[in-house]
Tab-separated table of C-alpha atoms in Angstrom:
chain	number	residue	atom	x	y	z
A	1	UNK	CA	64.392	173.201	-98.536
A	2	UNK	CA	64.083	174.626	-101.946
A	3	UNK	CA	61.904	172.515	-104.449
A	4	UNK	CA	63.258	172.209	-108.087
A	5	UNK	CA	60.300	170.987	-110.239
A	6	UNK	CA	61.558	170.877	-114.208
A	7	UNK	CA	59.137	169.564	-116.845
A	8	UNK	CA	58.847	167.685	-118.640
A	9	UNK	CA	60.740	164.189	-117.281
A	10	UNK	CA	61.478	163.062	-120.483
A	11	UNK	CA	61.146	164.249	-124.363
A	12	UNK	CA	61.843	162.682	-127.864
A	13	UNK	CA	62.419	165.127	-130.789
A	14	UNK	CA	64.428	165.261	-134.028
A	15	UNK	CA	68.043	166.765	-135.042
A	16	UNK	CA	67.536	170.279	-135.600
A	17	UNK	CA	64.549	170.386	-133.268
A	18	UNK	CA	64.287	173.021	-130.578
A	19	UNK	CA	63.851	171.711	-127.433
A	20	UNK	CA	62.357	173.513	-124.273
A	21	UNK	CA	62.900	172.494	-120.713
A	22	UNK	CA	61.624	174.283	-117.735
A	23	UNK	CA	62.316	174.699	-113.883
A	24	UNK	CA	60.542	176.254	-110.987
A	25	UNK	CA	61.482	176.770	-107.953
A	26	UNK	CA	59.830	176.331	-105.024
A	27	UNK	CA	60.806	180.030	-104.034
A	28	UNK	CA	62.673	183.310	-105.519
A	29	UNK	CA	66.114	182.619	-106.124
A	30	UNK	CA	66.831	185.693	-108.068
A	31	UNK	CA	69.698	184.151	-111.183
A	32	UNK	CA	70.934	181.533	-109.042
A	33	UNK	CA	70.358	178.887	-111.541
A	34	UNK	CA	72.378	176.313	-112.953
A	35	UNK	CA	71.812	174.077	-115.852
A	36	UNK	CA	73.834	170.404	-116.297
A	37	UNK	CA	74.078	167.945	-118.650
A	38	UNK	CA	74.692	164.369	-117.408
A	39	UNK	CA	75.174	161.550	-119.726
A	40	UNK	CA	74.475	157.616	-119.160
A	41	UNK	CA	77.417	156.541	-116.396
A	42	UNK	CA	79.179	160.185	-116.344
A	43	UNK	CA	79.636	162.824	-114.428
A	44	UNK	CA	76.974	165.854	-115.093
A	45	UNK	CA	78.933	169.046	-117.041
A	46	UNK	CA	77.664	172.642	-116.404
A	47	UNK	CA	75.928	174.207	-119.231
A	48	UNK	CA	74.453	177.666	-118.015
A	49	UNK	CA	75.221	179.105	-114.943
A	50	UNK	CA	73.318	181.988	-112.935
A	51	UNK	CA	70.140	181.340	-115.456
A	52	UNK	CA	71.577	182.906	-118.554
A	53	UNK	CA	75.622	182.630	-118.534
A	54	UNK	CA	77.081	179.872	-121.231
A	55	UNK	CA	80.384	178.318	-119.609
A	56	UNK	CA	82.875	178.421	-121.817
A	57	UNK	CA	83.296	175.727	-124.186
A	58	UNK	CA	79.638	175.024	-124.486
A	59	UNK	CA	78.022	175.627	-127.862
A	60	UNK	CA	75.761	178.713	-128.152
A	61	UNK	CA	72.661	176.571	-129.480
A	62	UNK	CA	72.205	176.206	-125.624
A	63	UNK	CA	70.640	178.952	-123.454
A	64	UNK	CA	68.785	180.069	-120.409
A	65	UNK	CA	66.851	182.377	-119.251
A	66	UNK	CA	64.546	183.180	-116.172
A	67	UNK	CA	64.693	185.211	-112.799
A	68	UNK	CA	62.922	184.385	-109.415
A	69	UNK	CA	61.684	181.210	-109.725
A	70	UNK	CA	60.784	180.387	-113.280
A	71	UNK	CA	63.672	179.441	-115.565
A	72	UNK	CA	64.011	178.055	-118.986
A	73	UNK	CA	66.438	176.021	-120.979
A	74	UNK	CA	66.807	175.744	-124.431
A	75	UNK	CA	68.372	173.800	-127.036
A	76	UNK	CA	68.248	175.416	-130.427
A	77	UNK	CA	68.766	172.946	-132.997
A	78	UNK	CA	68.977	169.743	-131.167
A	79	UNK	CA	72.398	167.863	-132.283
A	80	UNK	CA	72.860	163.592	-132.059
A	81	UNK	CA	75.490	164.424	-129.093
A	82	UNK	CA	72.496	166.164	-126.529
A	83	UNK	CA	71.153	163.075	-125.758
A	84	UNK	CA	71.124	162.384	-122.077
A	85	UNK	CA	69.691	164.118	-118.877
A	86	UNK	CA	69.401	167.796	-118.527
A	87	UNK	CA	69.351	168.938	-114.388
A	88	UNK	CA	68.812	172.355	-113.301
A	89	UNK	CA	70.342	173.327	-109.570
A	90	UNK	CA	69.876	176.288	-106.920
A	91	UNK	CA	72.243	177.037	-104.421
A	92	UNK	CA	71.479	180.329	-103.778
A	93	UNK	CA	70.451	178.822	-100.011
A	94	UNK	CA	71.195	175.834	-98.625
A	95	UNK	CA	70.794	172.969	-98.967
A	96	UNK	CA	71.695	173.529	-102.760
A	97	UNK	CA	68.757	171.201	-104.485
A	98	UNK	CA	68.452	169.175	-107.900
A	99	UNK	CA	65.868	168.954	-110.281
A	100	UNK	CA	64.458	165.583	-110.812
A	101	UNK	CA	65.924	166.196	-114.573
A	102	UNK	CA	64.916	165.997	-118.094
A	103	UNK	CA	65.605	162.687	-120.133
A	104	UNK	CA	66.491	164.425	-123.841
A	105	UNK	CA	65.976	161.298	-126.383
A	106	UNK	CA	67.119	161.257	-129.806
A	107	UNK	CA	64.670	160.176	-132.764
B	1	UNK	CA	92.277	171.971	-117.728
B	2	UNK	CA	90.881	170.976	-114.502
B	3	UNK	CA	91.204	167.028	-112.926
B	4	UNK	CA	89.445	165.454	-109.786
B	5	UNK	CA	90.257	161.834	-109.236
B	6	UNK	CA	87.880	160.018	-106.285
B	7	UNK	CA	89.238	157.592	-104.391
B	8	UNK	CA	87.762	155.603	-101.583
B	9	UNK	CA	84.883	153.778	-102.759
B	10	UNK	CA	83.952	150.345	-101.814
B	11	UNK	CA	81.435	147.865	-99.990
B	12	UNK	CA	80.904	148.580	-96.362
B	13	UNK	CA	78.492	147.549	-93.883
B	14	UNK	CA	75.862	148.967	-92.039
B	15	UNK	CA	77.228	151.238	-88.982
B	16	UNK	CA	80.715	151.142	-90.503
B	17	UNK	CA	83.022	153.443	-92.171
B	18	UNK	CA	84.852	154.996	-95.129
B	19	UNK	CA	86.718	157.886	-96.324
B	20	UNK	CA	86.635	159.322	-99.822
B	21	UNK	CA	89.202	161.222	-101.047
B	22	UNK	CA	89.788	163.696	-104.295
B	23	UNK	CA	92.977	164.764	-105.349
B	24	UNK	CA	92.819	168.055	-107.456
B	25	UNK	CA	95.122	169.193	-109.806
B	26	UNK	CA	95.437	172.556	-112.139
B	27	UNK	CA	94.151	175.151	-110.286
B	28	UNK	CA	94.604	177.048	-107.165
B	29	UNK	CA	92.942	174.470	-104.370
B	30	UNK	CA	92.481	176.436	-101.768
B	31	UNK	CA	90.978	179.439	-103.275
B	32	UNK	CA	87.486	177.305	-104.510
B	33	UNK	CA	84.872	175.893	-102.348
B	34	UNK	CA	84.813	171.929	-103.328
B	35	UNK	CA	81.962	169.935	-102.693
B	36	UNK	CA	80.350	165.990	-102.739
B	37	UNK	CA	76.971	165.233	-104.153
B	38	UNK	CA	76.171	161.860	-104.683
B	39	UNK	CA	74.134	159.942	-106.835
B	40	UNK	CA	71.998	156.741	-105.265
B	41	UNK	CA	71.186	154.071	-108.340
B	42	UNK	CA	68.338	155.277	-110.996
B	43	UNK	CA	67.746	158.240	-108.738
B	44	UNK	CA	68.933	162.109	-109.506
B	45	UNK	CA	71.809	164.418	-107.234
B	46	UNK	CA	71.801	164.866	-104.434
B	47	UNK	CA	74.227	167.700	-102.756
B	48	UNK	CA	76.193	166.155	-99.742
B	49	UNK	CA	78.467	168.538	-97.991
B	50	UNK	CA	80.769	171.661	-99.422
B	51	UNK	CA	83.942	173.551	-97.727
B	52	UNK	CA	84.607	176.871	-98.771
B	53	UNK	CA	87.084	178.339	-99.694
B	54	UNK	CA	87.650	179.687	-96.415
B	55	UNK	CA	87.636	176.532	-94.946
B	56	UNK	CA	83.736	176.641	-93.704
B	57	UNK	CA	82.192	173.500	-93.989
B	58	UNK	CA	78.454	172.899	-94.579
B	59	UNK	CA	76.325	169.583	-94.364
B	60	UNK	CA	73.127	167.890	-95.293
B	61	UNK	CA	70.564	167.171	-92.983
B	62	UNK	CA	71.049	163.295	-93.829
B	63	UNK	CA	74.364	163.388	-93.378
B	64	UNK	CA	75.066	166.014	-90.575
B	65	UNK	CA	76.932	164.319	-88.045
B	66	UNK	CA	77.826	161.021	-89.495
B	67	UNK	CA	79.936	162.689	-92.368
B	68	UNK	CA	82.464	165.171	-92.299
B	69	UNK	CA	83.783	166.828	-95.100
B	70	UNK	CA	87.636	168.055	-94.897
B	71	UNK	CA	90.580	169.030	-97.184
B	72	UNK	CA	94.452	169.537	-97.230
B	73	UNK	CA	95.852	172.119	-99.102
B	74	UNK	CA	98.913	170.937	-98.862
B	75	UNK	CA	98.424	167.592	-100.786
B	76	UNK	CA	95.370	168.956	-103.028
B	77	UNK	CA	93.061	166.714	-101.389
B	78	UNK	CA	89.376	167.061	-100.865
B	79	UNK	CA	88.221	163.958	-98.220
B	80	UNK	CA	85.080	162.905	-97.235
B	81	UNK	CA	84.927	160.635	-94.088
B	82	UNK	CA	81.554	158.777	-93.680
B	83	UNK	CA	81.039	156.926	-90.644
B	84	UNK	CA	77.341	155.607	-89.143
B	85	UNK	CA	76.476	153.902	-92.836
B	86	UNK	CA	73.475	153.355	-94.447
B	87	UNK	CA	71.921	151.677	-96.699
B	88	UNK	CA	70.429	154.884	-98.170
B	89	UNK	CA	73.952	156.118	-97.911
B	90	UNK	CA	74.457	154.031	-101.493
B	91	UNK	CA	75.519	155.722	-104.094
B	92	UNK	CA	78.134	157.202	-106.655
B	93	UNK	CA	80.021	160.062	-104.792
B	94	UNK	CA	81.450	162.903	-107.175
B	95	UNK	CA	83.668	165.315	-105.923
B	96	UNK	CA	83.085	168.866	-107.395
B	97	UNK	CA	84.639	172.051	-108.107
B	98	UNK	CA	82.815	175.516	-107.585
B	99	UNK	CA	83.652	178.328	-109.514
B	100	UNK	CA	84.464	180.615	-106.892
B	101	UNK	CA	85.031	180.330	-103.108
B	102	UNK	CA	81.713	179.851	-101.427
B	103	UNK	CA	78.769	177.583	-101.850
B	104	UNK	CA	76.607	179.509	-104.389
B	105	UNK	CA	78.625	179.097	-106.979
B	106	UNK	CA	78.422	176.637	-110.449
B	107	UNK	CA	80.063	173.769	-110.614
B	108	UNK	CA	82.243	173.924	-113.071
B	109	UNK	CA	84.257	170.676	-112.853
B	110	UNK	CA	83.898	167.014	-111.442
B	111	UNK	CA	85.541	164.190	-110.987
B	112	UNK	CA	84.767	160.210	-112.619
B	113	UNK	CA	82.948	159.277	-109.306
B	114	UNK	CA	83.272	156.626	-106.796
B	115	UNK	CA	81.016	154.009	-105.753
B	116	UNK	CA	79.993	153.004	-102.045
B	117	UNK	CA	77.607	150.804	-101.743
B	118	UNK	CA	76.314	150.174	-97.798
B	119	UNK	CA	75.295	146.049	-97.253
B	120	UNK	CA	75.817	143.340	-94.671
């Protein structure tokens, strides 16, 4: 199976704060990437897909980037509505894997 | 927009069964893989089982041969029918919508969830 590893687990920063998460993968998985957002007791809500796309309805201070099997996430100026879990996702081959996710905190 | 309601959820016991359902609504069912990943308590996703669009069906290890995923087109319903329980079978179940019609696609939409949780 292919290992997700993001860092960090968990971060604290500011409004307006750009925040940085990162996910490797165990091995290449070309842009096969996904990025989610999952708050406390909901369901998780794509964010990026294939590394670098923003679904629709998502606001552009989130990206991604990567190829292979280093990928990065990034908030751009951190709003008081991104607070919950961030999880990155490859199903490029079965069976699709998680990351063990990113716990976003608001100061 | 897009809905997925789960259904199905309860308290089972060990060995026993269930069946999960989602009804879709708002888009074409049968021409989008749908899959379940589930959730166990304080823990992250994990994927369960997809069908394709196509109608191939794909399992986890953990799962393969106690769970079989399934769907009718005709009523816009996405089951999943769990038999052999676990305890480690505990968990939220979401349903989820691919954005195309095979496996490697985002998920683009999911339902509320539904809880099983496996005890004597």
């Amino acid at each position: 199976d292919i290992q997700m590893t993001q860092s960090p687990s968990s971060l604290s920063a500011s409004v307006g704060d750009r925040v940085t998460i990162t996910c490797q993968a165990s091995q290449d998985i070309s842009k096969y990437l996904n990025w989610y957002q999952q708050k406390p007791g909901k369901a998780p809500k794509l964010l990026i897909y294939d590394a670098s796309n923003l679904e629709t309805g998502v606001p552009s201070r989130f990206s991604g980037s990567g190829s292979g099997t280093d990928f990065t996430f990034t908030i751009s100026s951190l709003q008081p509505e991104d607070y919950g879990r961030y999880i990155c996702q490859q199903c490029d081959i079965l069976p699709c894997t998680f990351g063990g996710g990113t716990k976003v905190d608001i100061k | 927009e897009v809905q997925l309601l789960e259904s199905g959820g309860g308290l089972a016991q060990p060995g026993g069964s269930l069946r999960l359902a989602c009804v879709a609504s708002r888009f074409t069912f049968s021409s989008y893989a749908m899959t379940w990943v589930r959730q166990a308590p304080g823990t992250g996703l994990e994927w369960v089982s997809t069908i394709s669009g196509s109608g191939a069906t794909y399992h986890a290890e953990s799962v393969k041969g106690r769970f079989t995923i399934s769907r009718d087109i005709s009523k816009g319903t996405l089951y999943l029918q769990m038999d052999s329980l676990r305890a480690e079978d505990t968990a939220v179940y979401y349903c989820a919508k691919h954005t195309g019609d095979y496996y490697y696609y985002a998920m683009d939409a999911w339902g509320q969830g539904t809880t099983v949780t496996v005890s004597s």
